[in-house]
PDB file of C-alpha atoms and ligand atoms in Angstrom:
ATOM      1  CA  MET X 170      -2.183 -11.730  57.121  1.00 53.00           C
ATOM      2  CA  SER X 171      -5.429 -10.177  57.738  1.00 74.00           C
ATOM      3  CA  THR X 172      -7.033  -8.076  60.640  1.00 89.00           C
ATOM      4  CA  ARG X 173     -10.208 -10.163  60.415  1.00 97.00           C
ATOM      5  CA  THR X 174     -10.731 -12.619  63.206  1.00 97.00           C
ATOM      6  CA  PRO X 175     -10.995 -16.079  61.800  1.00 98.00           C
ATOM      7  CA  LEU X 176     -14.149 -17.862  62.504  1.00 98.00           C
ATOM      8  CA  ILE X 177     -14.660 -21.837  62.642  1.00 98.00           C
ATOM      9  CA  ALA X 178     -18.447 -22.760  62.762  1.00 98.00           C
ATOM     10  CA  GLY X 179     -19.855 -26.265  63.207  1.00 98.00           C
ATOM     11  CA  ASN X 180     -23.016 -26.915  61.619  1.00 98.00           C
ATOM     12  CA  TRP X 181     -24.539 -29.955  63.268  1.00 98.00           C
ATOM     13  CA  LYS X 182     -27.462 -30.382  61.001  1.00 98.00           C
ATOM     14  CA  LEU X 183     -29.994 -32.907  62.058  1.00 98.00           C
ATOM     15  CA  HIS X 184     -27.573 -34.793  64.436  1.00 98.00           C
ATOM     16  CA  ASN X 185     -27.128 -35.508  68.119  1.00 98.00           C
ATOM     17  CA  THR X 186     -29.460 -35.743  71.021  1.00 98.00           C
ATOM     18  CA  VAL X 187     -29.328 -33.506  74.019  1.00 98.00           C
ATOM     19  CA  ALA X 188     -26.981 -35.787  75.862  1.00 98.00           C
ATOM     20  CA  GLU X 189     -24.630 -36.039  72.718  1.00 98.00           C
ATOM     21  CA  SER X 190     -24.761 -32.273  72.026  1.00 98.00           C
ATOM     22  CA  ARG X 191     -23.869 -31.414  75.675  1.00 98.00           C
ATOM     23  CA  ALA X 192     -20.894 -33.971  75.555  1.00 98.00           C
ATOM     24  CA  LEU X 193     -19.401 -32.857  72.222  1.00 98.00           C
ATOM     25  CA  ALA X 194     -19.805 -29.043  72.995  1.00 98.00           C
ATOM     26  CA  GLY X 195     -18.026 -29.634  76.457  1.00 97.00           C
ATOM     27  CA  ALA X 196     -15.219 -31.610  74.765  1.00 97.00           C
ATOM     28  CA  ILE X 197     -14.793 -28.637  72.238  1.00 98.00           C
ATOM     29  CA  ALA X 198     -15.105 -25.931  74.814  1.00 97.00           C
ATOM     30  CA  ALA X 199     -12.326 -27.485  76.818  1.00 96.00           C
ATOM     31  CA  HIS X 200     -10.060 -27.093  73.945  1.00 95.00           C
ATOM     32  CA  VAL X 201     -10.742 -23.501  73.025  1.00 94.00           C
ATOM     33  CA  ARG X 202      -8.565 -20.855  74.479  1.00 85.00           C
ATOM     34  CA  ASP X 203     -10.029 -17.468  75.226  1.00 84.00           C
ATOM     35  CA  GLY X 204      -7.875 -15.071  73.285  1.00 85.00           C
ATOM     36  CA  SER X 205      -6.831 -17.675  70.688  1.00 89.00           C
ATOM     37  CA  GLY X 206      -7.392 -15.037  67.964  1.00 94.00           C
ATOM     38  CA  CYS X 207      -9.974 -17.547  66.388  1.00 97.00           C
ATOM     39  CA  ASP X 208     -13.709 -17.456  67.075  1.00 97.00           C
ATOM     40  CA  VAL X 209     -15.446 -20.762  67.258  1.00 98.00           C
ATOM     41  CA  VAL X 210     -19.332 -21.214  67.045  1.00 98.00           C
ATOM     42  CA  LEU X 211     -21.378 -24.353  67.262  1.00 98.00           C
ATOM     43  CA  GLY X 212     -24.740 -24.881  65.598  1.00 98.00           C
ATOM     44  CA  PRO X 213     -26.722 -27.657  67.200  1.00 98.00           C
ATOM     45  CA  VAL X 214     -30.480 -28.765  66.591  1.00 98.00           C
ATOM     46  CA  ALA X 215     -32.926 -26.354  68.172  1.00 98.00           C
ATOM     47  CA  THR X 216     -33.941 -28.882  71.053  1.00 98.00           C
ATOM     48  CA  SER X 217     -30.228 -28.802  72.026  1.00 98.00           C
ATOM     49  CA  LEU X 218     -29.624 -25.171  72.083  1.00 98.00           C
ATOM     50  CA  THR X 219     -30.163 -24.798  75.792  1.00 98.00           C
ATOM     51  CA  ALA X 220     -27.909 -27.664  76.816  1.00 98.00           C
ATOM     52  CA  VAL X 221     -25.283 -26.573  74.630  1.00 98.00           C
ATOM     53  CA  LYS X 222     -25.675 -22.904  75.935  1.00 98.00           C
ATOM     54  CA  GLN X 223     -25.061 -24.379  79.367  1.00 98.00           C
ATOM     55  CA  ALA X 224     -22.082 -26.594  78.293  1.00 98.00           C
ATOM     56  CA  LEU X 225     -20.515 -23.587  76.887  1.00 97.00           C
ATOM     57  CA  ASP X 226     -21.076 -21.443  79.773  1.00 94.00           C
ATOM     58  CA  GLY X 227     -17.770 -19.637  80.797  1.00 93.00           C
ATOM     59  CA  SER X 228     -16.111 -20.620  77.499  1.00 95.00           C
ATOM     60  CA  ALA X 229     -15.332 -18.488  74.561  1.00 94.00           C
ATOM     61  CA  VAL X 230     -17.370 -20.707  72.100  1.00 97.00           C
ATOM     62  CA  GLY X 231     -20.530 -18.982  70.642  1.00 98.00           C
ATOM     63  CA  LEU X 232     -23.950 -20.557  69.948  1.00 98.00           C
ATOM     64  CA  SER X 233     -25.679 -20.447  66.640  1.00 98.00           C
ATOM     65  CA  ALA X 234     -29.169 -21.592  65.550  1.00 98.00           C
ATOM     66  CA  GLN X 235     -29.524 -23.098  62.253  1.00 98.00           C
ATOM     67  CA  ASN X 236     -32.637 -21.242  61.015  1.00 98.00           C
ATOM     68  CA  THR X 237     -35.140 -18.667  62.088  1.00 98.00           C
ATOM     69  CA  HIS X 238     -38.424 -17.130  60.976  1.00 98.00           C
ATOM     70  CA  TRP X 239     -38.435 -13.306  60.447  1.00 98.00           C
ATOM     71  CA  GLU X 240     -41.268 -12.500  62.893  1.00 97.00           C
ATOM     72  CA  ASP X 241     -40.755 -12.438  66.694  1.00 97.00           C
ATOM     73  CA  SER X 242     -44.128 -14.283  67.383  1.00 96.00           C
ATOM     74  CA  GLY X 243     -47.387 -15.091  65.928  1.00 97.00           C
ATOM     75  CA  ALA X 244     -49.406 -17.715  64.083  1.00 98.00           C
ATOM     76  CA  TRP X 245     -46.313 -19.512  62.581  1.00 97.00           C
ATOM     77  CA  THR X 246     -46.634 -23.095  63.710  1.00 98.00           C
ATOM     78  CA  GLY X 247     -43.404 -24.932  63.730  1.00 96.00           C
ATOM     79  CA  GLU X 248     -41.123 -21.825  63.441  1.00 97.00           C
ATOM     80  CA  LEU X 249     -38.577 -20.194  65.736  1.00 97.00           C
ATOM     81  CA  SER X 250     -37.874 -16.510  66.022  1.00 98.00           C
ATOM     82  CA  PRO X 251     -34.946 -14.160  66.494  1.00 98.00           C
ATOM     83  CA  ALA X 252     -36.418 -13.159  69.932  1.00 98.00           C
ATOM     84  CA  LEU X 253     -36.520 -16.643  70.989  1.00 98.00           C
ATOM     85  CA  LEU X 254     -33.083 -17.485  69.690  1.00 98.00           C
ATOM     86  CA  LEU X 255     -31.684 -14.570  71.680  1.00 97.00           C
ATOM     87  CA  ASP X 256     -33.638 -15.854  74.644  1.00 97.00           C
ATOM     88  CA  ALA X 257     -31.925 -19.202  74.181  1.00 97.00           C
ATOM     89  CA  GLY X 258     -28.586 -17.507  74.040  1.00 97.00           C
ATOM     90  CA  CYS X 259     -27.724 -17.665  70.494  1.00 98.00           C
ATOM     91  CA  GLY X 260     -25.387 -14.911  69.049  1.00 98.00           C
ATOM     92  CA  TYR X 261     -25.383 -16.274  65.473  1.00 98.00           C
ATOM     93  CA  CYS X 262     -27.583 -17.957  63.130  1.00 98.00           C
ATOM     94  CA  PHE X 263     -27.116 -19.818  59.842  1.00 98.00           C
ATOM     95  CA  ILE X 264     -29.327 -18.464  57.098  1.00 98.00           C
ATOM     96  CA  GLY X 265     -30.142 -19.605  53.609  1.00 98.00           C
ATOM     97  CA  HIS X 266     -28.260 -22.848  53.773  1.00 98.00           C
ATOM     98  CA  SER X 267     -28.485 -24.702  50.516  1.00 97.00           C
ATOM     99  CA  GLU X 268     -30.340 -27.615  52.147  1.00 97.00           C
ATOM    100  CA  ARG X 269     -33.026 -25.056  53.237  1.00 97.00           C
ATOM    101  CA  ARG X 270     -33.120 -23.501  49.747  1.00 97.00           C
ATOM    102  CA  GLN X 271     -33.200 -26.871  48.062  1.00 96.00           C
ATOM    103  CA  PHE X 272     -35.532 -28.845  50.168  1.00 97.00           C
ATOM    104  CA  PHE X 273     -37.687 -26.301  52.142  1.00 97.00           C
ATOM    105  CA  GLY X 274     -38.345 -23.681  49.567  1.00 96.00           C
ATOM    106  CA  GLU X 275     -36.236 -20.921  51.039  1.00 97.00           C
ATOM    107  CA  THR X 276     -36.174 -17.879  48.679  1.00 97.00           C
ATOM    108  CA  ASP X 277     -33.867 -15.057  48.215  1.00 97.00           C
ATOM    109  CA  ALA X 278     -36.600 -12.841  49.564  1.00 97.00           C
ATOM    110  CA  GLY X 279     -37.089 -14.892  52.747  1.00 98.00           C
ATOM    111  CA  VAL X 280     -33.448 -15.020  53.270  1.00 98.00           C
ATOM    112  CA  ARG X 281     -33.259 -10.918  53.176  1.00 98.00           C
ATOM    113  CA  LYS X 282     -36.073 -10.810  55.631  1.00 98.00           C
ATOM    114  CA  LYS X 283     -34.422 -13.227  57.924  1.00 98.00           C
ATOM    115  CA  VAL X 284     -31.121 -11.404  57.683  1.00 98.00           C
ATOM    116  CA  ALA X 285     -32.650  -8.032  58.543  1.00 98.00           C
ATOM    117  CA  ALA X 286     -34.719  -9.574  61.431  1.00 98.00           C
ATOM    118  CA  LEU X 287     -31.481 -10.917  62.829  1.00 98.00           C
ATOM    119  CA  LEU X 288     -29.434  -7.856  62.610  1.00 98.00           C
ATOM    120  CA  ALA X 289     -32.210  -6.011  64.386  1.00 98.00           C
ATOM    121  CA  HIS X 290     -31.910  -8.394  67.342  1.00 98.00           C
ATOM    122  CA  GLU X 291     -27.921  -8.125  67.192  1.00 97.00           C
ATOM    123  CA  ILE X 292     -27.669 -11.793  66.197  1.00 98.00           C
ATOM    124  CA  VAL X 293     -24.980 -12.536  63.795  1.00 98.00           C
ATOM    125  CA  PRO X 294     -26.349 -13.885  60.476  1.00 98.00           C
ATOM    126  CA  ILE X 295     -24.026 -16.577  58.794  1.00 98.00           C
ATOM    127  CA  LEU X 296     -25.541 -16.052  55.419  1.00 98.00           C
ATOM    128  CA  CYS X 297     -24.962 -19.124  53.148  1.00 98.00           C
ATOM    129  CA  VAL X 298     -24.563 -18.886  49.412  1.00 98.00           C
ATOM    130  CA  GLY X 299     -23.483 -21.375  46.732  1.00 98.00           C
ATOM    131  CA  GLU X 300     -23.962 -22.859  43.200  1.00 97.00           C
ATOM    132  CA  SER X 301     -25.026 -26.218  42.025  1.00 95.00           C
ATOM    133  CA  LEU X 302     -22.822 -28.398  39.879  1.00 94.00           C
ATOM    134  CA  GLU X 303     -24.982 -27.710  36.896  1.00 95.00           C
ATOM    135  CA  GLN X 304     -24.539 -23.978  37.494  1.00 96.00           C
ATOM    136  CA  ARG X 305     -20.724 -24.424  37.921  1.00 95.00           C
ATOM    137  CA  GLU X 306     -20.392 -26.373  34.811  1.00 94.00           C
ATOM    138  CA  ALA X 307     -22.448 -23.872  32.834  1.00 96.00           C
ATOM    139  CA  GLY X 308     -19.934 -21.032  34.173  1.00 96.00           C
ATOM    140  CA  GLN X 309     -22.608 -19.411  36.022  1.00 97.00           C
ATOM    141  CA  THR X 310     -20.982 -19.570  39.507  1.00 97.00           C
ATOM    142  CA  LEU X 311     -20.309 -15.928  40.184  1.00 98.00           C
ATOM    143  CA  ASP X 312     -23.827 -14.951  38.686  1.00 98.00           C
ATOM    144  CA  VAL X 313     -25.355 -17.344  41.197  1.00 98.00           C
ATOM    145  CA  VAL X 314     -23.369 -16.371  44.224  1.00 98.00           C
ATOM    146  CA  LEU X 315     -23.069 -12.769  43.709  1.00 98.00           C
ATOM    147  CA  GLY X 316     -26.769 -12.637  42.992  1.00 98.00           C
ATOM    148  CA  GLN X 317     -27.543 -14.434  46.212  1.00 98.00           C
ATOM    149  CA  VAL X 318     -25.184 -12.132  48.243  1.00 98.00           C
ATOM    150  CA  GLU X 319     -26.828  -8.950  46.570  1.00 98.00           C
ATOM    151  CA  ALA X 320     -30.461 -10.378  47.257  1.00 98.00           C
ATOM    152  CA  ALA X 321     -29.707 -11.020  50.779  1.00 98.00           C
ATOM    153  CA  THR X 322     -28.426  -7.475  51.733  1.00 98.00           C
ATOM    154  CA  GLU X 323     -30.690  -5.344  49.374  1.00 97.00           C
ATOM    155  CA  GLY X 324     -31.806  -2.261  51.100  1.00 96.00           C
ATOM    156  CA  LEU X 325     -29.275  -2.690  54.076  1.00 97.00           C
ATOM    157  CA  ASP X 326     -26.451  -0.439  54.335  1.00 97.00           C
ATOM    158  CA  ALA X 327     -22.939  -1.201  55.772  1.00 97.00           C
ATOM    159  CA  GLY X 328     -23.979   0.307  59.131  1.00 97.00           C
ATOM    160  CA  ALA X 329     -26.851  -2.210  59.425  1.00 97.00           C
ATOM    161  CA  LEU X 330     -24.978  -5.034  57.939  1.00 98.00           C
ATOM    162  CA  ALA X 331     -21.945  -4.569  60.160  1.00 97.00           C
ATOM    163  CA  PRO X 332     -21.346  -7.972  61.754  1.00 97.00           C
ATOM    164  CA  LEU X 333     -22.698 -10.068  58.763  1.00 98.00           C
ATOM    165  CA  VAL X 334     -20.788 -13.374  58.016  1.00 98.00           C
ATOM    166  CA  VAL X 335     -20.878 -14.851  54.547  1.00 98.00           C
ATOM    167  CA  ALA X 336     -20.263 -18.507  54.053  1.00 98.00           C
ATOM    168  CA  TYR X 337     -19.587 -19.595  50.436  1.00 98.00           C
ATOM    169  CA  GLU X 338     -20.804 -23.268  50.231  1.00 97.00           C
ATOM    170  CA  PRO X 339     -20.696 -24.894  46.603  1.00 97.00           C
ATOM    171  CA  ILE X 340     -23.339 -27.246  46.711  1.00 95.00           C
ATOM    172  CA  TRP X 341     -21.556 -29.892  44.768  1.00 94.00           C
ATOM    173  CA  ALA X 342     -18.899 -29.905  47.838  1.00 92.00           C
ATOM    174  CA  ILE X 343     -21.305 -30.312  50.656  1.00 91.00           C
ATOM    175  CA  GLY X 344     -21.189 -33.855  52.380  1.00 89.00           C
ATOM    176  CA  THR X 345     -19.452 -35.185  49.192  1.00 90.00           C
ATOM    177  CA  GLY X 346     -15.860 -35.245  50.218  1.00 86.00           C
ATOM    178  CA  ARG X 347     -15.329 -33.088  47.033  1.00 87.00           C
ATOM    179  CA  THR X 348     -13.791 -29.870  48.117  1.00 86.00           C
ATOM    180  CA  ALA X 349     -13.219 -26.813  46.129  1.00 86.00           C
ATOM    181  CA  LYS X 350      -9.726 -26.253  45.246  1.00 93.00           C
ATOM    182  CA  ALA X 351      -8.206 -23.534  47.616  1.00 96.00           C
ATOM    183  CA  GLU X 352      -7.623 -21.309  44.666  1.00 96.00           C
ATOM    184  CA  ASP X 353     -11.153 -21.734  43.288  1.00 95.00           C
ATOM    185  CA  ALA X 354     -12.529 -20.912  46.778  1.00 97.00           C
ATOM    186  CA  GLN X 355     -10.305 -17.776  46.796  1.00 98.00           C
ATOM    187  CA  ASP X 356     -11.554 -16.715  43.425  1.00 97.00           C
ATOM    188  CA  VAL X 357     -15.193 -16.689  44.590  1.00 98.00           C
ATOM    189  CA  HIS X 358     -14.449 -15.100  47.952  1.00 98.00           C
ATOM    190  CA  GLY X 359     -12.519 -12.415  46.235  1.00 98.00           C
ATOM    191  CA  ALA X 360     -15.261 -11.788  43.825  1.00 98.00           C
ATOM    192  CA  ILE X 361     -17.831 -11.567  46.804  1.00 98.00           C
ATOM    193  CA  ARG X 362     -15.629  -9.139  48.615  1.00 98.00           C
ATOM    194  CA  GLY X 363     -15.313  -7.090  45.465  1.00 98.00           C
ATOM    195  CA  HIS X 364     -19.142  -7.040  44.904  1.00 98.00           C
ATOM    196  CA  LEU X 365     -19.836  -6.017  48.599  1.00 98.00           C
ATOM    197  CA  SER X 366     -17.407  -3.268  48.040  1.00 98.00           C
ATOM    198  CA  GLU X 367     -19.071  -1.950  45.128  1.00 98.00           C
ATOM    199  CA  LEU X 368     -22.480  -2.306  46.600  1.00 97.00           C
ATOM    200  CA  LYS X 369     -21.834  -1.219  50.254  1.00 98.00           C
ATOM    201  CA  GLY X 370     -18.420   0.405  50.336  1.00 98.00           C
ATOM    202  CA  LYS X 371     -14.769  -0.747  50.608  1.00 97.00           C
ATOM    203  CA  SER X 372     -14.176  -0.243  54.329  1.00 96.00           C
ATOM    204  CA  TRP X 373     -17.021  -2.565  55.561  1.00 97.00           C
ATOM    205  CA  ALA X 374     -16.425  -5.150  52.653  1.00 98.00           C
ATOM    206  CA  ASP X 375     -12.965  -5.217  53.886  1.00 98.00           C
ATOM    207  CA  SER X 376     -13.943  -6.270  57.384  1.00 98.00           C
ATOM    208  CA  VAL X 377     -16.424  -8.887  56.439  1.00 98.00           C
ATOM    209  CA  ARG X 378     -15.646 -12.447  57.178  1.00 98.00           C
ATOM    210  CA  LEU X 379     -16.063 -14.935  54.404  1.00 98.00           C
ATOM    211  CA  LEU X 380     -16.242 -18.572  55.520  1.00 98.00           C
ATOM    212  CA  TYR X 381     -15.807 -21.482  53.062  1.00 98.00           C
ATOM    213  CA  GLY X 382     -17.934 -24.646  53.489  1.00 97.00           C
ATOM    214  CA  GLY X 383     -18.192 -27.996  51.734  1.00 96.00           C
ATOM    215  CA  SER X 384     -16.196 -30.970  53.050  1.00 94.00           C
ATOM    216  CA  VAL X 385     -13.815 -29.068  55.075  1.00 97.00           C
ATOM    217  CA  LYS X 386     -11.723 -31.664  56.980  1.00 97.00           C
ATOM    218  CA  PRO X 387      -8.533 -31.732  59.200  1.00 97.00           C
ATOM    219  CA  ASN X 388      -6.289 -32.499  55.967  1.00 97.00           C
ATOM    220  CA  ASN X 389      -7.502 -29.522  53.841  1.00 96.00           C
ATOM    221  CA  ALA X 390      -8.290 -26.883  56.458  1.00 97.00           C
ATOM    222  CA  ASP X 391      -4.861 -25.286  56.446  1.00 97.00           C
ATOM    223  CA  GLU X 392      -4.626 -24.956  52.745  1.00 97.00           C
ATOM    224  CA  LEU X 393      -8.142 -23.348  52.459  1.00 97.00           C
ATOM    225  CA  LEU X 394      -7.434 -21.059  55.415  1.00 97.00           C
ATOM    226  CA  SER X 395      -4.141 -20.036  53.922  1.00 97.00           C
ATOM    227  CA  GLN X 396      -6.086 -17.997  51.151  1.00 97.00           C
ATOM    228  CA  PRO X 397      -6.144 -14.374  51.608  1.00 97.00           C
ATOM    229  CA  ASP X 398     -10.082 -14.127  51.657  1.00 98.00           C
ATOM    230  CA  VAL X 399     -10.971 -17.315  53.321  1.00 98.00           C
ATOM    231  CA  ASP X 400     -11.606 -16.199  56.910  1.00 98.00           C
ATOM    232  CA  GLY X 401     -12.689 -19.268  58.489  1.00 98.00           C
ATOM    233  CA  ALA X 402     -14.864 -22.462  57.572  1.00 98.00           C
ATOM    234  CA  LEU X 403     -18.419 -23.629  57.975  1.00 98.00           C
ATOM    235  CA  VAL X 404     -17.962 -27.239  58.787  1.00 98.00           C
ATOM    236  CA  GLY X 405     -20.744 -30.004  58.615  1.00 98.00           C
ATOM    237  CA  GLY X 406     -19.664 -33.567  58.746  1.00 97.00           C
ATOM    238  CA  ALA X 407     -16.239 -33.033  60.507  1.00 98.00           C
ATOM    239  CA  SER X 408     -17.737 -30.899  63.265  1.00 98.00           C
ATOM    240  CA  LEU X 409     -19.457 -33.957  64.594  1.00 98.00           C
ATOM    241  CA  SER X 410     -16.631 -35.314  66.389  1.00 97.00           C
ATOM    242  CA  ALA X 411     -14.079 -33.292  68.590  1.00 98.00           C
ATOM    243  CA  ASP X 412     -11.241 -35.290  66.943  1.00 98.00           C
ATOM    244  CA  ASN X 413     -12.012 -33.838  63.579  1.00 98.00           C
ATOM    245  CA  PHE X 414     -13.385 -30.478  64.540  1.00 98.00           C
ATOM    246  CA  ILE X 415     -10.394 -29.435  66.973  1.00 97.00           C
ATOM    247  CA  PRO X 416      -7.618 -29.602  64.276  1.00 98.00           C
ATOM    248  CA  ILE X 417      -9.863 -27.444  62.246  1.00 98.00           C
ATOM    249  CA  ILE X 418     -10.102 -25.009  64.870  1.00 98.00           C
ATOM    250  CA  ASP X 419      -6.136 -25.188  65.157  1.00 97.00           C
ATOM    251  CA  ALA X 420      -6.095 -24.351  61.463  1.00 97.00           C
ATOM    252  CA  GLY X 421      -7.953 -21.142  62.356  1.00 97.00           C
ATOM    253  CA  VAL X 422      -5.673 -20.132  65.174  1.00 97.00           C
ATOM    254  CA  ARG X 423      -2.625 -20.770  62.785  1.00 96.00           C
ATOM    255  CA  ARG X 424      -4.466 -18.200  60.507  1.00 96.00           C
ATOM    256  CA  ALA X 425      -4.888 -15.783  63.339  1.00 96.00           C
ATOM    257  CA  GLU X 426      -1.149 -16.081  64.014  1.00 94.00           C
ATOM    258  CA  SER X 427       0.167 -15.936  60.511  1.00 91.00           C
TER     259      SER X 427
HETATM  260  P1  LIG P 116     -19.992 -30.681  55.035  1.00 90.49           P
HETATM  261  O1  LIG P 116     -20.983 -29.602  55.159  1.00 90.49           O
HETATM  262  O2  LIG P 116     -18.732 -30.138  55.817  1.00 90.49           O
HETATM  263  O3  LIG P 116     -20.469 -31.913  55.588  1.00 90.49           O
HETATM  264  O4  LIG P 116     -19.534 -30.854  53.509  1.00 90.49           O
HETATM  265  C1  LIG P 116     -21.131 -28.248  55.277  1.00 90.49           C
HETATM  266  C2  LIG P 116     -22.463 -27.531  55.390  1.00 90.49           C
HETATM  267  O5  LIG P 116     -23.331 -28.022  54.867  1.00 90.49           O
HETATM  268  O6  LIG P 116     -22.271 -26.562  56.104  1.00 90.49           O
END
């Protein structure tokens, strides 16, 4: 269906002790076959990154942080940097998650600096964008989402942006059990790809992986992942148990095989 490798990412948010993280990562890694055609990434809390890295050792599963600062070091109490994330073994980092934008004052300008800093360290940014319920009801979905994508990639060309992943996560679907209809997700994903094509060129835009996030569960993953521009999923609640997350990975493998 597509030459883009599907990607299933688990966002553990503020959950799991070190021991719980290690056990969950081990259970997931045991299921993931190298060469399955679907990439799998886990995003634990920062205190569990090292333990999860160890649990994933020798497996095909990648490690993601949930946020970063844009500077490598300095007087930034409480922050983590791309250099330290690399040191901890992270190949990916979520950026601009709506919870960070809503509750921690993350701005488009900050998101852009973080995206650039991660790319400079060869860490794949998983850039999160999405509209609120009010914005959707006011018909502003595409303005908001395309605006966020444009702001986060401003001044960076296709070469610099090469590995970027974009996750479309409608805020009203996160943690609510209310998923976007597969066709609605496809409409937004298609618009994101079209906009990236206009901004940065078609060949890169055609290669960018676009994930859907917001109440992805085992029972809706196949339908979402059957859409032409839904290349994977960013999964919160259902990534916290291997029993729920593994069937979603399997849906990603089916997309790779289709
Ligand atoms: P959810 O979260 O799957 O629990 O809706 C998704 C996310 O916030 O990344």
